[in-house]
mmCIF file of C-alpha atoms in Angstrom:
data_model
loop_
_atom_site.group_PDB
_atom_site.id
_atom_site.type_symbol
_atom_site.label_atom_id
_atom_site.label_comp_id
_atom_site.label_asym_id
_atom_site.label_seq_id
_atom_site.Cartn_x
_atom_site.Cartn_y
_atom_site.Cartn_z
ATOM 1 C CA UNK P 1 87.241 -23.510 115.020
ATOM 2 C CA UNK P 2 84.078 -25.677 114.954
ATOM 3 C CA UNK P 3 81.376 -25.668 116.907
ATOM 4 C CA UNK P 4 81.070 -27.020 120.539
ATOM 5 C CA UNK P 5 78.354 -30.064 119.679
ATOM 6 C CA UNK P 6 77.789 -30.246 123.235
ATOM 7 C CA UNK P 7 75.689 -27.478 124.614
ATOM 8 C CA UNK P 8 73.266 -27.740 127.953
ATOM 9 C CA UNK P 9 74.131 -31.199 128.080
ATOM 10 C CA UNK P 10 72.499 -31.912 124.516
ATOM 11 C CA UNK P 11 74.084 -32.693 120.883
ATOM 12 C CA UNK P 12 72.775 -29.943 118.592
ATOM 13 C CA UNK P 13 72.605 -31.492 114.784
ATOM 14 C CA UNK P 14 74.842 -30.934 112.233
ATOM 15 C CA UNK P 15 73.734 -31.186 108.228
ATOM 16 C CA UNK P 16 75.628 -33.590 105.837
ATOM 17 C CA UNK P 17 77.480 -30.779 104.177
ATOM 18 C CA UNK P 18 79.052 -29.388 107.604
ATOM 19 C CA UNK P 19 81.516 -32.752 107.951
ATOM 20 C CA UNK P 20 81.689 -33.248 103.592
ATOM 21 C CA UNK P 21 85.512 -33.857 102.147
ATOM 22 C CA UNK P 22 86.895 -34.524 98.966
ATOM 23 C CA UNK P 23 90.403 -35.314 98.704
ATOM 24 C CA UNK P 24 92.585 -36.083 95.579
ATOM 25 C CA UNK P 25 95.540 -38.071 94.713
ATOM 26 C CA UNK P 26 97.893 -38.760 91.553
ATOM 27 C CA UNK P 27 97.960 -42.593 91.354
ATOM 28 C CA UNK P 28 102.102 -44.067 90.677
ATOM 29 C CA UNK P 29 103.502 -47.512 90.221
ATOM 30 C CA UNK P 30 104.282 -48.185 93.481
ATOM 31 C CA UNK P 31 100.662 -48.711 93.900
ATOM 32 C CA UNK P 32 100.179 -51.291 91.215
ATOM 33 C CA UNK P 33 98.798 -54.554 91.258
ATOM 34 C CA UNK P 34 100.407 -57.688 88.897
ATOM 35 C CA UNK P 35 97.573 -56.318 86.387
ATOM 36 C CA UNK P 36 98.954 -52.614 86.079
ATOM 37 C CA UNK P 37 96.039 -51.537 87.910
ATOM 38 C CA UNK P 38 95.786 -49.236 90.869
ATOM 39 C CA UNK P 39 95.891 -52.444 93.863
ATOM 40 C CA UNK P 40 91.988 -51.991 95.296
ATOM 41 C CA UNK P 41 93.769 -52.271 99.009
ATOM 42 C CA UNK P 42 94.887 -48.656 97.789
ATOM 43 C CA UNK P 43 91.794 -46.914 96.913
ATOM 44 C CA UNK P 44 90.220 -48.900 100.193
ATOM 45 C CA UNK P 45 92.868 -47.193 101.931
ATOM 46 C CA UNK P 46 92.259 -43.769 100.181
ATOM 47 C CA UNK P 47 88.321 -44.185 101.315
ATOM 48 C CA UNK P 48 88.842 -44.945 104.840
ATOM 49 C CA UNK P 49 91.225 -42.038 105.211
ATOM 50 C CA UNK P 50 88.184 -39.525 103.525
ATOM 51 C CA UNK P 51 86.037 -41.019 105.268
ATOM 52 C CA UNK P 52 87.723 -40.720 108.446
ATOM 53 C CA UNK P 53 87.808 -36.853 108.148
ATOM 54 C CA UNK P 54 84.287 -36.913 107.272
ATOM 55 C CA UNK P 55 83.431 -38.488 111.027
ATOM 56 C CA UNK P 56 86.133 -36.537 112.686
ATOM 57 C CA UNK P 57 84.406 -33.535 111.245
ATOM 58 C CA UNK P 58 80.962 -34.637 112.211
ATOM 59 C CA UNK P 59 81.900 -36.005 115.402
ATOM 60 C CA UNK P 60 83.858 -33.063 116.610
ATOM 61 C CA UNK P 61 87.124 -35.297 117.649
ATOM 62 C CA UNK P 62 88.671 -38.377 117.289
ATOM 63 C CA UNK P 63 86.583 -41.137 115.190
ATOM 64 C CA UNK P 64 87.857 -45.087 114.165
ATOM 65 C CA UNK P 65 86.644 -47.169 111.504
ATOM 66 C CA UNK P 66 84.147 -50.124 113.161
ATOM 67 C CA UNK P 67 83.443 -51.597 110.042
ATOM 68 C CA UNK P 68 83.588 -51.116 106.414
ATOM 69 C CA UNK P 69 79.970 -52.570 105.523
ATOM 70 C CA UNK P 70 80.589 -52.491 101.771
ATOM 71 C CA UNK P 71 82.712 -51.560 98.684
ATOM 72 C CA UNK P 72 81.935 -51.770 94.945
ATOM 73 C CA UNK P 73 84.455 -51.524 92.775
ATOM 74 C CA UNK P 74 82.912 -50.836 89.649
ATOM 75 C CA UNK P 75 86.075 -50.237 86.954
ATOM 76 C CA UNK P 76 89.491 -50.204 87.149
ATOM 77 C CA UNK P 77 91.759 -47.246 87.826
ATOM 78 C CA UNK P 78 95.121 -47.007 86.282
ATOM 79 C CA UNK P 79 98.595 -46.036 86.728
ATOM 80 C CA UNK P 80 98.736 -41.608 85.833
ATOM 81 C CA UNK P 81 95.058 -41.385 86.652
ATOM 82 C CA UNK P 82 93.819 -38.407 89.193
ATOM 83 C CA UNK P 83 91.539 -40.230 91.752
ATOM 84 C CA UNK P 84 88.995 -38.092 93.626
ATOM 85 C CA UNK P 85 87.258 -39.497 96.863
ATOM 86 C CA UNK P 86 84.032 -37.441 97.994
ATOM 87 C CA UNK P 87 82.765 -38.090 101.262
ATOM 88 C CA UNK P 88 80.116 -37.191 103.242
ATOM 89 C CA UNK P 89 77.681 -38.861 106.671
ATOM 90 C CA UNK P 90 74.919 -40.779 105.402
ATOM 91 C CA UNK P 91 73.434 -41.500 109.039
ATOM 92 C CA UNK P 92 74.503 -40.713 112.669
ATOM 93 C CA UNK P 93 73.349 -42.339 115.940
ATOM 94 C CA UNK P 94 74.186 -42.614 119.676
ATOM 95 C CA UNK P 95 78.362 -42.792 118.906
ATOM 96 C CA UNK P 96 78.165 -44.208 115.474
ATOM 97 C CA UNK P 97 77.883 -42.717 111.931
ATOM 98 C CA UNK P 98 77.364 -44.376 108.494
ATOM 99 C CA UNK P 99 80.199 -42.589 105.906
ATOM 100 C CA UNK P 100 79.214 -43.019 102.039
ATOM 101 C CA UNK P 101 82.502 -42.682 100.019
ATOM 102 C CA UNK P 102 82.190 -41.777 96.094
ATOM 103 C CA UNK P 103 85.381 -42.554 94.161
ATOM 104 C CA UNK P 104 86.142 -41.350 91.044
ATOM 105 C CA UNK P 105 88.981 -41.215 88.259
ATOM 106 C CA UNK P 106 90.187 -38.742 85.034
ATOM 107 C CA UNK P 107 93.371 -39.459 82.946
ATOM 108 C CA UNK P 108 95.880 -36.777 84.877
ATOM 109 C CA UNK P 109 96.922 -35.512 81.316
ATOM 110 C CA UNK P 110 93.468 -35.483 79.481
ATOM 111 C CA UNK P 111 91.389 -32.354 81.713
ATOM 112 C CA UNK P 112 88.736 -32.575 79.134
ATOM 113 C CA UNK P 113 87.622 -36.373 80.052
ATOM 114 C CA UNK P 114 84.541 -36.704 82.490
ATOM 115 C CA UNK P 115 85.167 -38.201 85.745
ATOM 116 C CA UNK P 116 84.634 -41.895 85.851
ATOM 117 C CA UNK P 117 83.155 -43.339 88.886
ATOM 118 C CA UNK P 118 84.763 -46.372 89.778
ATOM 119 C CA UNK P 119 83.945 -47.219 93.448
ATOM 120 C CA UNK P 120 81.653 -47.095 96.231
ATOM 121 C CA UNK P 121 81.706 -47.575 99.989
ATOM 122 C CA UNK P 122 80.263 -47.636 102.931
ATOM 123 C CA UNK P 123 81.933 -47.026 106.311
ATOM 124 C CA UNK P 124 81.135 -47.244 110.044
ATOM 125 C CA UNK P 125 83.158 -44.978 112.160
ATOM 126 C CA UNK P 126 82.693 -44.643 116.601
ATOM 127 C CA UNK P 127 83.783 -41.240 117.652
ATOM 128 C CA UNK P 128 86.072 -41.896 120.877
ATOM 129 C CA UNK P 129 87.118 -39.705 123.712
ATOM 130 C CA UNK P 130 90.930 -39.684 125.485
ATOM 131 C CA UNK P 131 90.441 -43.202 126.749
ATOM 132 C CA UNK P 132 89.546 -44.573 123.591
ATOM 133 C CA UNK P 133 85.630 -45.201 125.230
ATOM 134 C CA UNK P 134 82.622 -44.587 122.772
ATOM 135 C CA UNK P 135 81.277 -41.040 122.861
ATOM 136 C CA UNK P 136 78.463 -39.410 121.744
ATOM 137 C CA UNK P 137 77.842 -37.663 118.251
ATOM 138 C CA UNK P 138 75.882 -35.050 116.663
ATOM 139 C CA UNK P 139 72.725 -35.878 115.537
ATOM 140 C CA UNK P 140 72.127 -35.670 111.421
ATOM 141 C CA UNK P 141 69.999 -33.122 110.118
ATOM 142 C CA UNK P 142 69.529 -34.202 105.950
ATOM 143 C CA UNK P 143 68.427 -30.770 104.213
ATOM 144 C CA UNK P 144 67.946 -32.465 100.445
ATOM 145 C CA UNK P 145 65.812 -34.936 98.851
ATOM 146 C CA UNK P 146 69.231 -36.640 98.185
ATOM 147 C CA UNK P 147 70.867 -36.747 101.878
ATOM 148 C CA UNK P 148 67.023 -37.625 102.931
ATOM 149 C CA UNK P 149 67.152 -40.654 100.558
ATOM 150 C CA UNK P 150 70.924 -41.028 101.891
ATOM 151 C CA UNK P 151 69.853 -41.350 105.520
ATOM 152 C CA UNK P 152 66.931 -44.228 104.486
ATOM 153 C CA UNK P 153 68.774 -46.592 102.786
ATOM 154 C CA UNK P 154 72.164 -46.069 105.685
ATOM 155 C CA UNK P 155 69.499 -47.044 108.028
ATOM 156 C CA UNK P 156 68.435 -49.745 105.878
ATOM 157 C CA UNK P 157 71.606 -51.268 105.844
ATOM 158 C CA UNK P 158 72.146 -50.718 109.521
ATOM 159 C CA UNK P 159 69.690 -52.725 110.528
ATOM 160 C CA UNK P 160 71.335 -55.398 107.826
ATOM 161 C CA UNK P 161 74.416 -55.589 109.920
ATOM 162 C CA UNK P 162 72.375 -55.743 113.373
ATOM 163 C CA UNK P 163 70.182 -58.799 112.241
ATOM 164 C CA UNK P 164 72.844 -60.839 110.344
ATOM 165 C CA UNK P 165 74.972 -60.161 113.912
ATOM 166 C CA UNK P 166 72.001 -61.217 115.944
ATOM 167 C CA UNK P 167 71.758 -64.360 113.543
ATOM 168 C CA UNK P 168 75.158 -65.301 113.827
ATOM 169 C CA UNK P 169 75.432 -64.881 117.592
ATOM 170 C CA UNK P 170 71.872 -66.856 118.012
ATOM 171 C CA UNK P 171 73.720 -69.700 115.708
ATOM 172 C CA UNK P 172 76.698 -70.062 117.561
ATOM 173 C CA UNK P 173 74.940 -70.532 121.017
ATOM 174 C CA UNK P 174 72.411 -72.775 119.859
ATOM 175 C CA UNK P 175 75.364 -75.113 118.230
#
């Protein structure tokens, strides 16, 4: 069972690894694109499902996806090939929480190949409560060089997202 987040009325934080997921699926036809390749809807789908365990995790309950802030898809995956997502919380605030998503492929019948890493994303997730209202979340608490560097450049594009809002809003009331 995992811990009650919510103790004395505070949010006690919770590292990076606590909420981390990898999941795995054998990629068929059925998810093809006119190309032969694995249909990028697909592997968006397989990211926002990781990460949505990731924020579940972190958040202690039921999280949605806000926003997916960006997604590189870097090579191609293919019809047969094993595709890995690893997931993990890059940055956590009031309700809200930054999910990095690594995906990766291998041939399913060649073991010996090195995973290939053919996407990246970037997800927002709100953790809810029974009426579907924002609720609080567990603070992050980066223990690595890495999830340190992690939390910087989530916050980074954070405040990306707030000032092109802000920009857009400011653009459509002066007009």
């Amino acid at each position: 069972m995992a811990p009650d987040p919510e103790l004395d009325g505070e949010l006690h934080g919770l590292s990076p690894s606590y909420a981390r997921v990898s999941l795995a699926v054998v990629t068929s036809s059925a998810q093809a694109n006119l190309l032969g390749n694995i249909h990028g809807g697909e592997i968006m789908k397989l990211a926002d499902s990781t990460a949505g365990a990731v924020a579940a995790r972190h958040s202690g309950g039921p999280a949605v996806t806000a926003a997916m802030d960006e997604m590189a898809f870097l090579e191609p995956v293919h019809v047969g090939d094993i595709v890995r997502t690893l997931a993990q919380v890059n940055w956590a605030g009031r309700s809200s929480m930054e999910i990095g998503v690594r995906v990766e492929t291998q041939p399913w019948n060649d073991p010996s190949t090195t995973s290939l890493h053919v996407a990246s994303a970037y997800f927002v997730f709100v953790a809810i409560d029974g009426a579907g209202r924002a609720r609080r979340v567990p603070a992050l608490v980066p223990e690595t060089p890495d999830e340190v560097r992690r939390m910087r450049e989530a916050e980074i594009r954070r405040a990306h997202r707030l000032s092109r809002r802000e920009a857009i809003e400011a653009g459509r009331t002066a007009g």
